[in-house]
Amino acid sequence: MAGTVLQRSRQVLLDDQAIIASDVGVLRTENQDRVSVLRVNDSSRPFLCFALSDGMGGMKDGGQCATVGIASFFSALLATSELEPQRKLHIATNVANETVYNIWQGRGGATLSAVLIEGSRSVHVSNVGDSRVYALDGRWTKLSRLTVDDNLKEAFGGADKGLVQFIGIGKSLVPNVQQVSADLDSFFITSDGAHYFDEKIFEQLLLSASEPLRATDRLLALARWLGGPDNASVAAFSVSHLLNTLNKKGSLPTVWSGHSQLHLQRTPDKIANVDAPPSEPADVQARPPAQKQRTATKRKSKASKKAAQDGQLEIKISSDEGEDAADS
């Protein structure tokens, strides 16, 4: 299913306890960010997964890469829903990477950051690229950054912010997956356009907001007020407020995609080559020279008319309108 990607969208969901929002910014003409939520209740391990993908505009078809990346990531999570969360995330990230690579052969890519919540209050984070996951404790007194950017500066101490890995790079991908402390309650997944400004300002803005919806609106407003040089997207939620939604057994898996709510029919037999990750991740520095040449700087290109029609999620499913209409 394909649909037009809105330049600005804001959707409050899950009984008003979560928000996904995106803004094209001031300088860009195409929004290549994708932010979505998957809820799976018809499983022995019900879970919620919030995911954000930022298409690499300096490469080919960045927005489409982000769309395909999240769609294949969610499809793989459905196919592996009975597995433990860390294994699910490893497999789904590898499937997303393989799917994007098979289509664009390393010439297109995207970031992918996700938070997976199980009904037991188990929370796991996965990350590829330079989108980020932040979290606050239950009292909103301390902000923690949970991810490290996959770029030369943060991975190896260099000065270049070019990505060393991304969804679509090929076989050298090493997903970053971790379980996080139960003390952390409110989470924020951000594209680089929503966290590019001073870290102290970013932290103070979140700490003073007191709840995820207000914090998200302030982040996107500030990103635009400071010049809006890039697409800015946020997914925000408090785990403690979402656990009840996982107790609604028997409902169809559901995806929220920023402007609609989609009910998925399970077709796990169509997910091919879902292989387990290696028991010990390969060293990132050991990737072959051909892969190193794919290190890419994320520069957003201006939109083409064709790209503007790119779908938010290309999954063959039945759909109905979302809980909240998007802002135009």
C-alpha positions as a LaTeX table, in Angstrom:
\begin{tabular}{lrrr}
\hline
Residue & $x$ (\AA) & $y$ (\AA) & $z$ (\AA) \\
\hline
Met1 & 0.00 & 0.00 & 0.00 \\
Ala2 & 1.43 & 3.38 & $-0.94$ \\
Gly3 & 0.41 & 6.91 & $-0.10$ \\
Thr4 & 1.68 & 10.44 & $-0.26$ \\
Val5 & 4.20 & 11.38 & 2.41 \\
Leu6 & 3.10 & 14.57 & 4.15 \\
Gln7 & 5.68 & 17.31 & 4.56 \\
Arg8 & 4.45 & 17.84 & 8.11 \\
Ser9 & 2.57 & 15.28 & 10.19 \\
Arg10 & 1.64 & 14.78 & 13.82 \\
Gln11 & $-0.21$ & 11.77 & 15.20 \\
Val12 & $-1.12$ & 11.16 & 18.83 \\
Leu13 & $-1.89$ & 7.50 & 19.44 \\
Leu14 & $-2.30$ & 4.66 & 21.95 \\
Asp15 & $-4.82$ & 6.45 & 24.16 \\
Asp16 & $-2.92$ & 9.75 & 23.87 \\
Gln17 & 0.17 & 8.22 & 25.49 \\
Ala18 & 2.50 & 8.41 & 22.47 \\
Ile19 & 3.25 & 10.72 & 19.56 \\
Ile20 & 4.98 & 10.43 & 16.20 \\
Ala21 & 5.66 & 13.66 & 14.33 \\
Ser22 & 7.70 & 14.86 & 11.37 \\
Asp23 & 8.53 & 18.20 & 9.75 \\
Val24 & 10.21 & 18.71 & 6.38 \\
Gly25 & 12.08 & 21.73 & 7.79 \\
Val26 & 12.76 & 25.08 & 6.15 \\
Leu27 & 15.48 & 24.29 & 3.61 \\
Arg28 & 14.39 & 20.89 & 2.26 \\
Thr29 & 11.65 & 20.31 & $-0.29$ \\
Glu30 & 11.20 & 16.59 & 0.39 \\
Asn31 & 10.63 & 14.81 & 3.68 \\
Gln32 & 12.79 & 11.66 & 3.62 \\
Asp33 & 12.15 & 10.76 & 7.27 \\
Arg34 & 9.77 & 7.95 & 8.18 \\
Val35 & 8.46 & 7.32 & 11.68 \\
Ser36 & 6.05 & 4.50 & 12.54 \\
Val37 & 4.74 & 2.26 & 15.33 \\
Leu38 & 3.94 & $-1.46$ & 15.26 \\
Arg39 & 1.74 & $-3.13$ & 17.90 \\
Val40 & 1.52 & $-6.93$ & 18.02 \\
Asn41 & $-1.00$ & $-8.38$ & 20.50 \\
Asp42 & $-1.80$ & $-11.75$ & 18.89 \\
Ser43 & 1.40 & $-13.38$ & 20.14 \\
Ser44 & 2.61 & $-15.12$ & 23.28 \\
Arg45 & 5.06 & $-12.20$ & 23.53 \\
Pro46 & 3.00 & $-9.07$ & 22.76 \\
Phe47 & 5.10 & $-6.02$ & 21.96 \\
Leu48 & 5.18 & $-2.44$ & 20.73 \\
Cys49 & 7.92 & $-1.19$ & 18.44 \\
Phe50 & 8.58 & 2.47 & 17.64 \\
Ala51 & 10.86 & 2.97 & 14.62 \\
Leu52 & 12.38 & 5.95 & 12.83 \\
Ser53 & 14.30 & 5.92 & 9.56 \\
Asp54 & 16.07 & 8.84 & 7.89 \\
Gly55 & 16.70 & 8.36 & 4.17 \\
Met56 & 20.17 & 9.33 & 2.96 \\
Gly57 & 19.51 & 12.09 & 0.46 \\
Gly58 & 23.13 & 12.17 & $-0.69$ \\
Met59 & 22.55 & 8.71 & $-2.10$ \\
Lys60 & 19.83 & 7.36 & $-4.38$ \\
Asp61 & 16.13 & 7.43 & $-3.42$ \\
Gly62 & 16.63 & 8.22 & 0.27 \\
Gly63 & 12.94 & 8.46 & 1.10 \\
Gln64 & 12.12 & 5.20 & $-0.64$ \\
Cys65 & 14.99 & 3.46 & 1.16 \\
Ala66 & 13.56 & 4.61 & 4.48 \\
Thr67 & 10.09 & 3.39 & 3.49 \\
Val68 & 11.31 & $-0.04$ & 2.40 \\
Gly69 & 13.60 & $-0.28$ & 5.43 \\
Ile70 & 10.82 & 0.23 & 7.99 \\
Ala71 & 8.33 & $-1.92$ & 6.06 \\
Ser72 & 10.72 & $-4.88$ & 5.87 \\
Phe73 & 11.82 & $-4.32$ & 9.49 \\
Phe74 & 8.22 & $-4.53$ & 10.71 \\
Ser75 & 7.47 & $-7.52$ & 8.48 \\
Ala76 & 10.42 & $-9.40$ & 9.96 \\
Leu77 & 9.31 & $-8.52$ & 13.50 \\
Leu78 & 5.93 & $-10.04$ & 12.70 \\
Ala79 & 7.55 & $-13.18$ & 11.32 \\
Thr80 & 9.70 & $-13.58$ & 14.45 \\
Ser81 & 7.22 & $-12.35$ & 17.05 \\
Glu82 & 7.63 & $-15.42$ & 19.28 \\
Leu83 & 11.39 & $-14.90$ & 19.69 \\
Glu84 & 13.04 & $-12.99$ & 22.54 \\
Pro85 & 13.33 & $-9.26$ & 21.82 \\
Gln86 & 17.07 & $-8.94$ & 21.26 \\
Arg87 & 17.02 & $-11.74$ & 18.71 \\
Lys88 & 13.94 & $-10.25$ & 17.00 \\
Leu89 & 15.66 & $-6.90$ & 16.61 \\
His90 & 18.88 & $-8.42$ & 15.27 \\
Ile91 & 17.00 & $-10.43$ & 12.67 \\
Ala92 & 14.65 & $-7.62$ & 11.65 \\
Thr93 & 17.51 & $-5.13$ & 11.26 \\
Asn94 & 19.44 & $-7.58$ & 9.10 \\
Val95 & 16.35 & $-8.23$ & 6.97 \\
Ala96 & 15.79 & $-4.48$ & 6.47 \\
Asn97 & 19.43 & $-4.05$ & 5.47 \\
Glu98 & 19.33 & $-6.99$ & 3.05 \\
Thr99 & 16.06 & $-5.84$ & 1.48 \\
Val100 & 17.28 & $-2.29$ & 0.83 \\
Tyr101 & 20.65 & $-3.55$ & $-0.42$ \\
Asn102 & 19.03 & $-6.01$ & $-2.84$ \\
Ile103 & 17.03 & $-3.19$ & $-4.43$ \\
Trp104 & 19.63 & $-0.40$ & $-4.52$ \\
Gln105 & 22.89 & $-2.41$ & $-4.42$ \\
Gly106 & 24.55 & $-0.09$ & $-1.92$ \\
Arg107 & 23.68 & 3.09 & $-3.83$ \\
Gly108 & 20.84 & 4.00 & $-1.47$ \\
Gly109 & 20.38 & 3.73 & 2.26 \\
Ala110 & 18.79 & 4.99 & 5.46 \\
Thr111 & 19.25 & 5.07 & 9.20 \\
Leu112 & 17.07 & 2.92 & 11.45 \\
Ser113 & 16.49 & 3.44 & 15.18 \\
Ala114 & 13.91 & 1.47 & 17.13 \\
Val115 & 12.62 & 0.84 & 20.65 \\
Leu116 & 10.83 & $-2.45$ & 21.37 \\
Ile117 & 8.66 & $-2.83$ & 24.49 \\
Glu118 & 7.29 & $-6.12$ & 25.79 \\
Gly119 & 4.44 & $-6.51$ & 28.27 \\
Ser120 & 6.88 & $-7.56$ & 30.98 \\
Arg121 & 8.27 & $-3.99$ & 30.77 \\
Ser122 & 11.35 & $-5.26$ & 29.00 \\
Val123 & 12.74 & $-2.49$ & 26.75 \\
His124 & 15.32 & $-3.01$ & 24.00 \\
Val125 & 16.89 & $-0.46$ & 21.66 \\
Ser126 & 18.41 & $-0.99$ & 18.21 \\
Asn127 & 20.28 & 1.55 & 16.13 \\
Val128 & 22.00 & 1.85 & 12.74 \\
Gly129 & 23.22 & 5.23 & 11.47 \\
Asp130 & 22.99 & 8.63 & 13.16 \\
Ser131 & 19.38 & 8.84 & 14.25 \\
Arg132 & 19.29 & 8.60 & 18.05 \\
Val133 & 17.41 & 7.24 & 21.05 \\
Tyr134 & 17.25 & 9.25 & 24.28 \\
Ala135 & 15.51 & 8.38 & 27.55 \\
Leu136 & 14.47 & 10.07 & 30.78 \\
Asp137 & 14.02 & 8.50 & 34.19 \\
Gly138 & 10.52 & 8.31 & 35.67 \\
Arg139 & 10.97 & 11.59 & 37.56 \\
Trp140 & 12.17 & 13.51 & 34.48 \\
Thr141 & 15.38 & 14.56 & 36.22 \\
Lys142 & 18.08 & 13.00 & 34.03 \\
Leu143 & 18.43 & 12.55 & 30.27 \\
Ser144 & 20.45 & 9.63 & 28.90 \\
Arg145 & 21.53 & 9.16 & 25.31 \\
Leu146 & 21.33 & 5.44 & 24.55 \\
Thr147 & 22.89 & 5.25 & 21.10 \\
Val148 & 26.21 & 6.09 & 19.46 \\
Asp149 & 26.19 & 7.52 & 15.94 \\
Asp150 & 27.61 & 5.13 & 13.33 \\
Asn151 & 29.92 & 7.76 & 11.89 \\
Leu152 & 33.68 & 8.22 & 11.78 \\
Lys153 & 33.61 & 10.87 & 14.50 \\
Glu154 & 31.85 & 8.83 & 17.18 \\
Ala155 & 32.83 & 5.30 & 16.14 \\
Phe156 & 36.54 & 5.96 & 15.63 \\
Gly157 & 37.25 & 9.39 & 17.10 \\
Gly158 & 37.71 & 11.15 & 13.78 \\
Ala159 & 36.33 & 14.47 & 12.61 \\
Asp160 & 34.17 & 13.27 & 9.72 \\
Lys161 & 30.45 & 12.64 & 10.28 \\
Gly162 & 30.16 & 10.34 & 7.27 \\
Leu163 & 28.33 & 7.14 & 8.16 \\
Val164 & 30.33 & 3.93 & 8.46 \\
Gln165 & 27.19 & 1.79 & 8.32 \\
Phe166 & 23.56 & 2.23 & 7.34 \\
Ile167 & 20.55 & 0.18 & 6.28 \\
Gly168 & 21.37 & $-0.91$ & 2.73 \\
Ile169 & 25.15 & $-1.15$ & 3.10 \\
Gly170 & 25.20 & $-4.92$ & 2.59 \\
Lys171 & 26.77 & $-7.84$ & 4.44 \\
Ser172 & 29.10 & $-5.80$ & 6.66 \\
Leu173 & 26.25 & $-4.46$ & 8.83 \\
Val174 & 26.62 & $-4.96$ & 12.59 \\
Pro175 & 23.32 & $-4.01$ & 14.31 \\
Asn176 & 23.63 & $-2.25$ & 17.66 \\
Val177 & 21.07 & $-3.85$ & 19.99 \\
Gln178 & 20.86 & $-3.46$ & 23.77 \\
Gln179 & 18.49 & $-3.92$ & 26.69 \\
Val180 & 18.02 & $-0.74$ & 28.71 \\
Ser181 & 17.53 & $-0.10$ & 32.40 \\
Ala182 & 14.05 & $-0.46$ & 33.87 \\
Asp183 & 14.60 & 2.93 & 35.55 \\
Leu184 & 14.20 & 4.65 & 32.19 \\
Asp185 & 10.60 & 5.46 & 31.33 \\
Ser186 & 10.18 & 8.21 & 28.71 \\
Phe187 & 11.86 & 7.64 & 25.34 \\
Phe188 & 12.57 & 9.90 & 22.36 \\
Ile189 & 13.70 & 8.66 & 18.94 \\
Thr190 & 15.00 & 11.53 & 16.82 \\
Ser191 & 16.34 & 12.09 & 13.33 \\
Asp192 & 19.40 & 14.33 & 13.08 \\
Gly193 & 17.25 & 17.30 & 12.08 \\
Ala194 & 15.63 & 17.18 & 15.53 \\
His195 & 18.85 & 17.00 & 17.58 \\
Tyr196 & 21.38 & 19.00 & 15.55 \\
Phe197 & 21.49 & 21.96 & 17.94 \\
Asp198 & 23.39 & 22.34 & 21.23 \\
Glu199 & 23.08 & 19.27 & 23.48 \\
Lys200 & 22.53 & 21.35 & 26.63 \\
Ile201 & 19.62 & 23.18 & 25.01 \\
Phe202 & 18.22 & 19.84 & 23.82 \\
Glu203 & 18.42 & 18.42 & 27.33 \\
Gln204 & 16.87 & 21.44 & 29.04 \\
Leu205 & 14.02 & 21.51 & 26.55 \\
Leu206 & 13.12 & 17.89 & 27.32 \\
Leu207 & 13.56 & 18.19 & 31.09 \\
Ser208 & 11.29 & 21.24 & 31.27 \\
Ala209 & 8.53 & 19.76 & 29.10 \\
Ser210 & 7.35 & 17.23 & 31.72 \\
Glu211 & 5.59 & 14.95 & 29.21 \\
Pro212 & 6.39 & 13.45 & 25.76 \\
Leu213 & 3.75 & 15.23 & 23.65 \\
Arg214 & 4.77 & 18.70 & 24.81 \\
Ala215 & 8.46 & 17.83 & 24.46 \\
Thr216 & 7.96 & 16.67 & 20.87 \\
Asp217 & 6.10 & 19.81 & 19.84 \\
Arg218 & 8.82 & 21.97 & 21.38 \\
Leu219 & 11.64 & 20.02 & 19.70 \\
Leu220 & 10.16 & 20.40 & 16.24 \\
Ala221 & 9.29 & 24.06 & 16.81 \\
Leu222 & 12.85 & 24.83 & 17.96 \\
Ala223 & 14.41 & 22.89 & 15.07 \\
Arg224 & 12.39 & 25.00 & 12.62 \\
Trp225 & 12.97 & 28.27 & 14.50 \\
Leu226 & 16.75 & 27.70 & 14.36 \\
Gly227 & 16.60 & 27.47 & 10.59 \\
Gly228 & 15.22 & 24.00 & 9.89 \\
Pro229 & 18.20 & 22.83 & 7.80 \\
Asp230 & 17.00 & 19.22 & 7.64 \\
Asn231 & 13.94 & 17.03 & 8.04 \\
Ala232 & 13.12 & 16.67 & 11.75 \\
Ser233 & 11.19 & 13.73 & 13.18 \\
Val234 & 10.42 & 12.42 & 16.66 \\
Ala235 & 8.72 & 9.41 & 18.24 \\
Ala236 & 8.05 & 9.91 & 21.97 \\
Phe237 & 6.30 & 7.87 & 24.65 \\
Ser238 & 6.37 & 6.76 & 28.30 \\
Val239 & 6.68 & 3.00 & 28.80 \\
Ser240 & 4.70 & 2.95 & 32.05 \\
His241 & 1.70 & 4.47 & 30.26 \\
Leu242 & 1.76 & 1.99 & 27.38 \\
Leu243 & 1.79 & $-1.38$ & 29.14 \\
Asn244 & $-2.02$ & $-1.58$ & 29.28 \\
Thr245 & $-2.27$ & $-1.43$ & 25.50 \\
Leu246 & $-0.30$ & $-4.68$ & 25.28 \\
Asn247 & $-2.88$ & $-6.50$ & 27.40 \\
Lys248 & $-5.56$ & $-6.23$ & 24.71 \\
Lys249 & $-5.13$ & $-9.77$ & 23.45 \\
Gly250 & $-6.37$ & $-11.00$ & 20.10 \\
Ser251 & $-6.42$ & $-7.79$ & 18.07 \\
Leu252 & $-4.75$ & $-7.67$ & 14.67 \\
Pro253 & $-1.20$ & $-6.31$ & 14.44 \\
Thr254 & $-1.45$ & $-2.57$ & 13.84 \\
Val255 & 0.86 & 0.02 & 12.29 \\
Trp256 & 0.61 & 3.79 & 12.79 \\
Ser257 & 2.52 & 5.65 & 10.10 \\
Gly258 & 2.17 & 9.32 & 10.95 \\
His259 & $-1.15$ & 9.95 & 9.24 \\
Ser260 & $-3.07$ & 6.66 & 9.33 \\
Gln261 & $-3.69$ & 3.46 & 11.27 \\
Leu262 & $-3.15$ & 0.19 & 9.38 \\
His263 & $-4.26$ & $-3.32$ & 10.35 \\
Leu264 & $-1.90$ & $-6.03$ & 9.10 \\
Gln265 & $-2.82$ & $-9.54$ & 8.04 \\
Arg266 & $-0.12$ & $-11.98$ & 9.11 \\
Thr267 & 1.80 & $-13.55$ & 6.19 \\
Pro268 & 5.04 & $-14.74$ & 7.83 \\
Asp269 & 5.53 & $-17.40$ & 5.14 \\
Lys270 & 6.36 & $-14.58$ & 2.73 \\
Ile271 & 9.35 & $-13.45$ & 4.79 \\
Ala272 & 12.28 & $-15.26$ & 3.21 \\
Asn273 & 15.85 & $-15.73$ & 4.39 \\
Val274 & 15.28 & $-14.64$ & 7.98 \\
Asp275 & 18.60 & $-15.79$ & 9.38 \\
Ala276 & 19.86 & $-15.44$ & 12.93 \\
Pro277 & 22.68 & $-12.94$ & 13.50 \\
Pro278 & 26.18 & $-14.26$ & 14.20 \\
Ser279 & 26.73 & $-15.16$ & 17.84 \\
Glu280 & 29.65 & $-12.73$ & 17.97 \\
Pro281 & 29.31 & $-9.55$ & 15.85 \\
Ala282 & 32.11 & $-9.05$ & 13.35 \\
Asp283 & 34.49 & $-6.20$ & 14.01 \\
Val284 & 33.33 & $-3.09$ & 12.15 \\
Gln285 & 36.89 & $-2.30$ & 11.09 \\
Ala286 & 37.16 & $-5.65$ & 9.35 \\
Arg287 & 34.70 & $-4.79$ & 6.60 \\
Pro288 & 36.09 & $-5.31$ & 3.08 \\
Pro289 & 37.59 & $-2.31$ & 1.22 \\
Ala290 & 34.67 & $-2.26$ & $-1.20$ \\
Gln291 & 32.33 & $-1.74$ & 1.73 \\
Lys292 & 34.49 & 1.01 & 3.20 \\
Gln293 & 34.10 & 2.95 & $-0.02$ \\
Arg294 & 30.38 & 3.09 & 0.66 \\
Thr295 & 30.90 & 5.31 & 3.69 \\
Ala296 & 28.46 & 8.08 & 3.00 \\
Thr297 & 27.81 & 11.63 & 4.10 \\
Lys298 & 24.13 & 12.24 & 4.72 \\
Arg299 & 23.33 & 15.18 & 2.54 \\
Lys300 & 19.73 & 15.67 & 1.64 \\
Ser301 & 19.00 & 16.35 & $-2.01$ \\
Lys302 & 16.14 & 18.42 & $-3.29$ \\
Ala303 & 12.99 & 16.52 & $-4.03$ \\
Ser304 & 12.09 & 15.18 & $-7.42$ \\
Lys305 & 8.44 & 15.09 & $-8.40$ \\
Lys306 & 8.56 & 11.30 & $-8.42$ \\
Ala307 & 10.01 & 11.09 & $-4.92$ \\
Ala308 & 7.28 & 13.32 & $-3.54$ \\
Gln309 & 4.82 & 10.51 & $-4.21$ \\
Asp310 & 6.83 & 7.99 & $-2.18$ \\
Gly311 & 4.71 & 5.87 & 0.17 \\
Gln312 & 5.08 & 5.96 & 3.93 \\
Leu313 & 4.78 & 2.18 & 4.23 \\
Glu314 & 4.64 & $-0.13$ & 1.26 \\
Ile315 & 2.96 & $-3.19$ & 2.78 \\
Lys316 & 0.00 & $-4.94$ & 1.19 \\
Ile317 & $-2.55$ & $-4.61$ & 3.94 \\
Ser318 & $-6.06$ & $-3.42$ & 4.64 \\
Ser319 & $-6.33$ & 0.01 & 6.24 \\
Asp320 & $-8.62$ & 2.49 & 7.90 \\
Glu321 & $-8.16$ & 6.09 & 8.87 \\
Gly322 & $-5.93$ & 6.93 & 11.80 \\
Glu323 & $-6.91$ & 8.01 & 15.28 \\
Asp324 & $-5.68$ & 11.51 & 14.61 \\
Ala325 & $-5.56$ & 13.51 & 11.42 \\
Ala326 & $-2.20$ & 14.88 & 10.40 \\
Asp327 & $-1.52$ & 18.57 & 10.42 \\
Ser328 & $-1.21$ & 19.96 & 6.93 \\
\hline
\end{tabular}
